[in-house]
GROMACS .gro file of C-alpha atoms in nm:
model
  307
    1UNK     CA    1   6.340  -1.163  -0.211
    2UNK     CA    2   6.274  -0.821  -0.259
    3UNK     CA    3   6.016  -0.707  -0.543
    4UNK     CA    4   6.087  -0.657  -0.858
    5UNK     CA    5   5.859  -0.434  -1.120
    6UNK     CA    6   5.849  -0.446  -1.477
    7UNK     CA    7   5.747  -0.123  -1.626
    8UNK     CA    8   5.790   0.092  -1.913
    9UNK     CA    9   5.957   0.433  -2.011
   10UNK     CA   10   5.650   0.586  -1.938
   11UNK     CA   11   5.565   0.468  -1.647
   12UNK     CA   12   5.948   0.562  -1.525
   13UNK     CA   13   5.803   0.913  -1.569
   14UNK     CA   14   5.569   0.879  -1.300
   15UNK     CA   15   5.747   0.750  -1.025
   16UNK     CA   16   5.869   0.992  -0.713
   17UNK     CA   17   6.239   0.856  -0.718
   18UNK     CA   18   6.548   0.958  -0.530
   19UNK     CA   19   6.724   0.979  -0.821
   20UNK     CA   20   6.681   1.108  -1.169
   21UNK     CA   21   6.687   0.819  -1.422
   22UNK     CA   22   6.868   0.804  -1.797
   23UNK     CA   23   6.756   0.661  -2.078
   24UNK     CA   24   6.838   0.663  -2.469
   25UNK     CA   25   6.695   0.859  -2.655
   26UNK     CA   26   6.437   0.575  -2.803
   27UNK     CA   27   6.360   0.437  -2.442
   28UNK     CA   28   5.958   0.330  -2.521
   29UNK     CA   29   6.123   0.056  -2.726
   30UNK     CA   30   6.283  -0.119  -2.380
   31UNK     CA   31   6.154  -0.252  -2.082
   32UNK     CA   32   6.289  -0.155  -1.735
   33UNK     CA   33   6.349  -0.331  -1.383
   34UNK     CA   34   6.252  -0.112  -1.110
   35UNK     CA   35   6.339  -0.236  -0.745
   36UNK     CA   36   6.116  -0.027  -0.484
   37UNK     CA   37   6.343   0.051  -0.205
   38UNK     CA   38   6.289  -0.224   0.091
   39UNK     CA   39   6.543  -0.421   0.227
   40UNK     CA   40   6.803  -0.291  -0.009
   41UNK     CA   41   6.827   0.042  -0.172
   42UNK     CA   42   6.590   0.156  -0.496
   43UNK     CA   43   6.742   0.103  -0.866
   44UNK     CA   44   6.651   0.110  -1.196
   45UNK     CA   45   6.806  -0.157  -1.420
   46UNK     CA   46   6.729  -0.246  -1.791
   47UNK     CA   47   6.952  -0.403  -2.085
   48UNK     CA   48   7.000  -0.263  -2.439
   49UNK     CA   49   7.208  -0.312  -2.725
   50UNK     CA   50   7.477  -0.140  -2.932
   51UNK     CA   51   7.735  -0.234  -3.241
   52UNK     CA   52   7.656  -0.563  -3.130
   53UNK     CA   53   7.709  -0.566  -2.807
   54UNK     CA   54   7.468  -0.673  -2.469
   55UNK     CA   55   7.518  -0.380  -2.220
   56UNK     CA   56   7.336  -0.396  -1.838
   57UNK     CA   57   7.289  -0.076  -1.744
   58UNK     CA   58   7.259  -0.024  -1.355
   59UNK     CA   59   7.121   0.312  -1.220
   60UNK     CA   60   7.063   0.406  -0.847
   61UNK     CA   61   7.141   0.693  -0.563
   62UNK     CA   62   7.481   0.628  -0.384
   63UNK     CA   63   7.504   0.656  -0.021
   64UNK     CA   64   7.743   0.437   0.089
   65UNK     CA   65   8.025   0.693  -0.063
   66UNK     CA   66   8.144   0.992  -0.185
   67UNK     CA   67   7.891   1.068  -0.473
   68UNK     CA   68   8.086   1.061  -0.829
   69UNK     CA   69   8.374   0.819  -0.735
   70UNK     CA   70   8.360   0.507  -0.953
   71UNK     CA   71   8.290   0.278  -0.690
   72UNK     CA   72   8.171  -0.017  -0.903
   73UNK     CA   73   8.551   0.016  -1.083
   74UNK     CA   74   8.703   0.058  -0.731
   75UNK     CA   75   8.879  -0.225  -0.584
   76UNK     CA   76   8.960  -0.095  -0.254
   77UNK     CA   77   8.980   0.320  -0.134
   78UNK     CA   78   9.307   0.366  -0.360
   79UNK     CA   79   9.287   0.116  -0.619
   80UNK     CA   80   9.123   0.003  -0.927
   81UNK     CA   81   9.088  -0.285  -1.083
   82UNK     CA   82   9.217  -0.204  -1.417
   83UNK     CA   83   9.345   0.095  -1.579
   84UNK     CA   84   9.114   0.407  -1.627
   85UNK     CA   85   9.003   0.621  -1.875
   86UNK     CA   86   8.858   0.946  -1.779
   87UNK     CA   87   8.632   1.148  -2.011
   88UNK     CA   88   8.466   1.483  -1.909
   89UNK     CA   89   8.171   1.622  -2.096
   90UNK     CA   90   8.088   2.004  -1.909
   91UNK     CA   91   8.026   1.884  -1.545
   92UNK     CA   92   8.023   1.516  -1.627
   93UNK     CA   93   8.308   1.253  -1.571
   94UNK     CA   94   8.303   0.936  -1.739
   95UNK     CA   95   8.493   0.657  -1.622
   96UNK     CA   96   8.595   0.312  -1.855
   97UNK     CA   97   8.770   0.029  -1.712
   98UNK     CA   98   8.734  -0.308  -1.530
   99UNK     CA   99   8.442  -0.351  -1.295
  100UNK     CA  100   8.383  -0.585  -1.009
  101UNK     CA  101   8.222  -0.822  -1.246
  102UNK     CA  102   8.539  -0.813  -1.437
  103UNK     CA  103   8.394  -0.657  -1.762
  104UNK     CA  104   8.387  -0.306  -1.962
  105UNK     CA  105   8.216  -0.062  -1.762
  106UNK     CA  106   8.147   0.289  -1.805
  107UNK     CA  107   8.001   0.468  -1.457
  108UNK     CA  108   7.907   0.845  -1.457
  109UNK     CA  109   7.737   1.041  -1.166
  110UNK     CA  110   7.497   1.318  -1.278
  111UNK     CA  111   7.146   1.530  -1.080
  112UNK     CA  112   7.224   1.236  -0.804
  113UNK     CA  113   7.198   0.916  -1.000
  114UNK     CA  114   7.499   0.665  -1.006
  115UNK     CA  115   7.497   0.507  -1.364
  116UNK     CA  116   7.690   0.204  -1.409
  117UNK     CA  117   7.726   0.091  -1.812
  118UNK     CA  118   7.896  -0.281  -1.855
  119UNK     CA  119   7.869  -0.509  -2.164
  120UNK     CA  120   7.847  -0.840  -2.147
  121UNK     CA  121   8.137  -0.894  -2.421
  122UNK     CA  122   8.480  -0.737  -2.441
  123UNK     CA  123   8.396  -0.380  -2.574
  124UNK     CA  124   8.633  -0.046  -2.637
  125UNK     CA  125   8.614   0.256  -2.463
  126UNK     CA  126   8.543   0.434  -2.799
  127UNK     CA  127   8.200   0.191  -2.800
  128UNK     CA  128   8.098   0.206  -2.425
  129UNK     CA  129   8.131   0.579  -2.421
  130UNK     CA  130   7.923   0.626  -2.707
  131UNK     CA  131   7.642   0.458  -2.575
  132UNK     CA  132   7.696   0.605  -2.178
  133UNK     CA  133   7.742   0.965  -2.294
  134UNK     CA  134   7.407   0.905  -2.558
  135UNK     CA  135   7.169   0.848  -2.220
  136UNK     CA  136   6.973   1.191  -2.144
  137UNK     CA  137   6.801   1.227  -1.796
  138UNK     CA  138   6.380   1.151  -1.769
  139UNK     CA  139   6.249   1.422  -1.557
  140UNK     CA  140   5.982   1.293  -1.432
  141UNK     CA  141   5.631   1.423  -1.312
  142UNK     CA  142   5.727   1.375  -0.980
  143UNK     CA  143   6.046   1.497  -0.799
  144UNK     CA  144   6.017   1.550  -0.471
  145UNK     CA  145   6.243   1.263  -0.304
  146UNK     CA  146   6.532   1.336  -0.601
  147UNK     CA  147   6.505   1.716  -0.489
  148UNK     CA  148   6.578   1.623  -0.145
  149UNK     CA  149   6.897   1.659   0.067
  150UNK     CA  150   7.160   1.361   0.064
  151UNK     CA  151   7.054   1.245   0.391
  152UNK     CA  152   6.692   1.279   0.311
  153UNK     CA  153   6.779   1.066  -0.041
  154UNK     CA  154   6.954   0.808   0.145
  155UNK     CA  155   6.857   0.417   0.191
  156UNK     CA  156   7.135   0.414   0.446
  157UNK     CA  157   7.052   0.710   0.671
  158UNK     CA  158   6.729   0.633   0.727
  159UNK     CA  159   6.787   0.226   0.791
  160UNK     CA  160   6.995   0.054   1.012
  161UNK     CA  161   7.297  -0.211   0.940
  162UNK     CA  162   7.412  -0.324   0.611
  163UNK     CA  163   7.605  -0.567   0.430
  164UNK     CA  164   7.941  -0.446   0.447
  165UNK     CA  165   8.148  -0.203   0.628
  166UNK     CA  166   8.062   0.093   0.470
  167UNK     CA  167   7.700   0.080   0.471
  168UNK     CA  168   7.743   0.000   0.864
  169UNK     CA  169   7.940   0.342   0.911
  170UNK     CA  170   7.657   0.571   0.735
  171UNK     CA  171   7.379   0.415   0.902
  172UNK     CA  172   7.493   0.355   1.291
  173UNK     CA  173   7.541   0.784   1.286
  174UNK     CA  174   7.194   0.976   1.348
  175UNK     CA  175   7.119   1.203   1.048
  176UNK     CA  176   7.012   1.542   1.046
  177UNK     CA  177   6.971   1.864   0.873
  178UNK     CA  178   7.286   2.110   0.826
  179UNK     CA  179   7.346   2.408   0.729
  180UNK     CA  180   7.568   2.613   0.549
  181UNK     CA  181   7.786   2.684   0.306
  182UNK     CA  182   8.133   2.605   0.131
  183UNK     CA  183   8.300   2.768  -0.164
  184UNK     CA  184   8.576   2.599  -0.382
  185UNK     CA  185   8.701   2.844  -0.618
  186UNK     CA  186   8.362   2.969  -0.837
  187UNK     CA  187   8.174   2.704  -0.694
  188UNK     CA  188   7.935   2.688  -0.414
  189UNK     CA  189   7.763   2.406  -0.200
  190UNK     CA  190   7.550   2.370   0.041
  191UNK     CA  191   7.529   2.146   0.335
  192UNK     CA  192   7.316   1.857   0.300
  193UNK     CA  193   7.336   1.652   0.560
  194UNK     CA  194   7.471   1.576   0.862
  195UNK     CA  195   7.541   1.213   1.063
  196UNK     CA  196   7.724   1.234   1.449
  197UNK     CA  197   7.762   0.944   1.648
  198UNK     CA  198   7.598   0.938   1.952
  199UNK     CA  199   7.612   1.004   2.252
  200UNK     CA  200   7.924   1.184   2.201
  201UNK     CA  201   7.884   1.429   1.851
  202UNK     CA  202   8.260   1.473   1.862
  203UNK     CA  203   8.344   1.142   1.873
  204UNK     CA  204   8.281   1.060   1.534
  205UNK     CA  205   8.067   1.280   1.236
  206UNK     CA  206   8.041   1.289   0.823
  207UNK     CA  207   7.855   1.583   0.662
  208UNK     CA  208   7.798   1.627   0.314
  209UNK     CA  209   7.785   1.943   0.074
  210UNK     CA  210   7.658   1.941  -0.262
  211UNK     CA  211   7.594   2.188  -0.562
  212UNK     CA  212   7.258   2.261  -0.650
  213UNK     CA  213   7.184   2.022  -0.894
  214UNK     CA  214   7.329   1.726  -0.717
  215UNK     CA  215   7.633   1.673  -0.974
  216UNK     CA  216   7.933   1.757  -0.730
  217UNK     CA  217   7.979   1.681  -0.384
  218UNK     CA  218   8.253   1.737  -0.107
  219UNK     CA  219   8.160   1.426   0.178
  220UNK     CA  220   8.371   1.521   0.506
  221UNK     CA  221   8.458   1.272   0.832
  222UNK     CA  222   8.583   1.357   1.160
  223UNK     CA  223   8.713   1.087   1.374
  224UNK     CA  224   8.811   1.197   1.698
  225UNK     CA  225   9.215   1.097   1.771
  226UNK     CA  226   9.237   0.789   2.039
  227UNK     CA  227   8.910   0.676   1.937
  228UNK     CA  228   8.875   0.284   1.944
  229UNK     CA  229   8.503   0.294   1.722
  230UNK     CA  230   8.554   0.005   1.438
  231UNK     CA  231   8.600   0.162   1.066
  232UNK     CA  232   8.602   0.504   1.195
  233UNK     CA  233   8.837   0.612   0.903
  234UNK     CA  234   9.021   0.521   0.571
  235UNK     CA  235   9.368   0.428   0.538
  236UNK     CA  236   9.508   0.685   0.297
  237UNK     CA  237   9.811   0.511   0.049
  238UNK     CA  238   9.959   0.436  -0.246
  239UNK     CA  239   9.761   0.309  -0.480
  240UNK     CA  240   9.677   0.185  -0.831
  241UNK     CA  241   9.515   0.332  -1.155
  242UNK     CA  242   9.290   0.554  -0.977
  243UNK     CA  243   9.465   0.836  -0.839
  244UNK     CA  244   9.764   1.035  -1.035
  245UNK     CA  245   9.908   1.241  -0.789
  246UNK     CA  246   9.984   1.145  -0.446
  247UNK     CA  247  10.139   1.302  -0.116
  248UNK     CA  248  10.168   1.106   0.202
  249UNK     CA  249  10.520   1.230   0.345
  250UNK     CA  250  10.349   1.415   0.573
  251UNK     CA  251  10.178   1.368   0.926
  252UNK     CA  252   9.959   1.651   0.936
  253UNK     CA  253   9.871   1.668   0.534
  254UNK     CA  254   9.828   1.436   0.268
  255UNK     CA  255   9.636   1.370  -0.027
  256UNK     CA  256   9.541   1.157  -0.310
  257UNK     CA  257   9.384   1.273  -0.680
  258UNK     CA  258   9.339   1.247  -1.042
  259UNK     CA  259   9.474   1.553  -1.184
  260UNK     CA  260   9.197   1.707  -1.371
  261UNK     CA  261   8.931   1.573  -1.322
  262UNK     CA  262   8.951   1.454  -0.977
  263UNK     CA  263   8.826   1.243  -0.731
  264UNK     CA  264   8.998   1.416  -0.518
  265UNK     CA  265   9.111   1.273  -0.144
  266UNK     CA  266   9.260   1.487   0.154
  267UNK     CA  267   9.344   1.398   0.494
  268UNK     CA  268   9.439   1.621   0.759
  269UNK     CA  269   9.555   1.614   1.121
  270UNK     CA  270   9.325   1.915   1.301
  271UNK     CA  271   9.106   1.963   1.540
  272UNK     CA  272   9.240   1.663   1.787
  273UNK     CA  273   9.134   1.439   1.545
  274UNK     CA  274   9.154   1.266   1.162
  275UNK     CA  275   8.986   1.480   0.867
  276UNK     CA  276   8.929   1.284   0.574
  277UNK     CA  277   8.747   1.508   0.280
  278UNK     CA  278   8.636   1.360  -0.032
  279UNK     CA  279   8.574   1.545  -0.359
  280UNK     CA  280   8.379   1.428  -0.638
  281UNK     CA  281   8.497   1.472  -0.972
  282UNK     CA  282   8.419   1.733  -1.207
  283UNK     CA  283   8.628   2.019  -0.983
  284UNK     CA  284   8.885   2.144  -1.149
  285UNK     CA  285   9.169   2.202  -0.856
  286UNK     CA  286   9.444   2.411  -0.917
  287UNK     CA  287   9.763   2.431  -0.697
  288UNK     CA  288   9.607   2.684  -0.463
  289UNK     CA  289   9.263   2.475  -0.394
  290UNK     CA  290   9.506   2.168  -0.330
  291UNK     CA  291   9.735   2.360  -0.038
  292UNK     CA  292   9.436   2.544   0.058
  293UNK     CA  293   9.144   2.284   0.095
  294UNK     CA  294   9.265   2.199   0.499
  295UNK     CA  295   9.198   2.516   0.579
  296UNK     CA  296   8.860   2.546   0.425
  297UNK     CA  297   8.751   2.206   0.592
  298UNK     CA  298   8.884   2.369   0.911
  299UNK     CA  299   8.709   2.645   0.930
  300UNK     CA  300   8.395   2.445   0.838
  301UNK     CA  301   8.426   2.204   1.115
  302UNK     CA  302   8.503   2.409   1.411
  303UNK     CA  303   8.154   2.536   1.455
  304UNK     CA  304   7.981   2.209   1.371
  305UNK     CA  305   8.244   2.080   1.697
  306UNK     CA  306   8.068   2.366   1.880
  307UNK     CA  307   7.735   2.260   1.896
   0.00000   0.00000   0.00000
């Protein structure tokens, strides 16, 4: 079993973490679970209480995904398991529903920490997101791994296998450095990391952009058309409670999204192959960003083809 370590608030501050970890306000009053990163992924778990209610709060750096998208309230790539609500605070999107446990949850991505909120007992949104939107980041002393680019923050990209299909298809691709930039409307990101399957780079490929401060991310996959490589890409469809708007008429062009707030999904016929691009939420698309976002991803792709 992998260790566990009991520390403090203040001892939080000292750790060189992947991730930025939040706490209340209070936090010398709790005591915190900290799993080193080993055969599983590093976290940060403690419990708390409020208006009489047991909450587990669940805090780690997601690689396995998209950053932002509620994955713990996601049953499948288009579905959740209950009906959302969706609460944005400046650059942060809070999500309340049904989690894989079956219980209230409220998850939030913010400076590269997923932070997943549940309560033991039946609890209102009004409640959760009181607490959730109460926790403040610890900067710590030391913050040289949560500085880092996603693939240099990743469990995944740096180990090999996993436990379930989507941890296999990060880590089997060979991580690197990348380059560049991509604008969406007033916002810009950089590349942070790049995985291509080898031997053949064109085969198969997912490259990541993300804003400075690690709260928005666009995640990008090429899969190569005829290729027969298990997983290779997502199924875009109909689905349930997650997504408001949805296109999929079309061969060459289709999408998925929350108005608003996002996530947002595209996928794309181009470049002899499937283009999946994921948004995070907190972009605010308009019409011309949705029609447009194929050709950005285009452009983007054809050198990184090249090489």
């Amino acid at each position: 079993m992998q260790e566990i370590i009991e520390l403090k608030a203040s001892d939080l501050y000292l750790l060189d973490l992947n991730f930025t970890p939040f706490v209340p306000s209070d936090p010398d009053r709790l005591d915190f679970q900290y799993r080193p990163e080993g055969k599983k992924w590093a976290s940060i778990l403690f419990r708390d209480t409020h208006k009489g209610h047991k909450l587990r709060i669940k805090e780690f750096f997601m690689d396995w995904f998209c950053p932002g998208y509620p994955k713990s309230l996601m049953k499948s790539f288009v579905d959740a398991y209950s009906a959302l609500e969706v609460r944005q605070i400046k650059s942060t999107v809070y999500f309340f529903g049904k989690n894989y446990r079956s219980r209230d949850s409220v998850t939030f991505y913010s400076l590269g920490t997923t932070v997943e909120v549940e309560s033991e007992n039946r609890c209102t949104s009004e409640e959760l997101l009181e607490y959730t939107t109460g926790l403040i980041p610890l900067i710590g002393k030391n913050r040289r791994k949560a500085e880092c680019d996603f693939y240099q923050r990743s469990f995944f990209s740096n180990h090999q296998g996993g436990d379930w299909f989507e941890d296999i298809r990060v880590s089997r691709l060979s991580w690197a450095d990348f380059s560049g930039e991509l604008a969406l409307g007033n916002i810009v990101l950089k590349g942070s990391g790049i995985g291509i399957m080898l031997p053949d780079r064109s085969e198969h490929l997912i490259c990541v952009y993300e804003d400075p401060h690690h709260n928005r991310a666009i995640w990008i996959e090429y899969l190569r058309n005829g290729s027969s490589l298990e997983h290779g890409s997502y199924q875009l469809r109909n689905g349930n409670y997650l997504y408001t708007d949805f296109n999929l008429d079309g061969n060459k062009k289709k999408w998925v999204l929350r108005k608003g707030t996002g996530p947002y999904t595209f996928q794309f016929q181009i470049l002899d192959g499937i283009v999946t691009a994921m948004l995070s939420p907190g972009f605010n698309l308009n019409q011309n960003n949705i029609e447009n976002i194929g050709k950005i991803v285009e452009s983007r792709l054809v050198d990184v083809l090249a090489e």
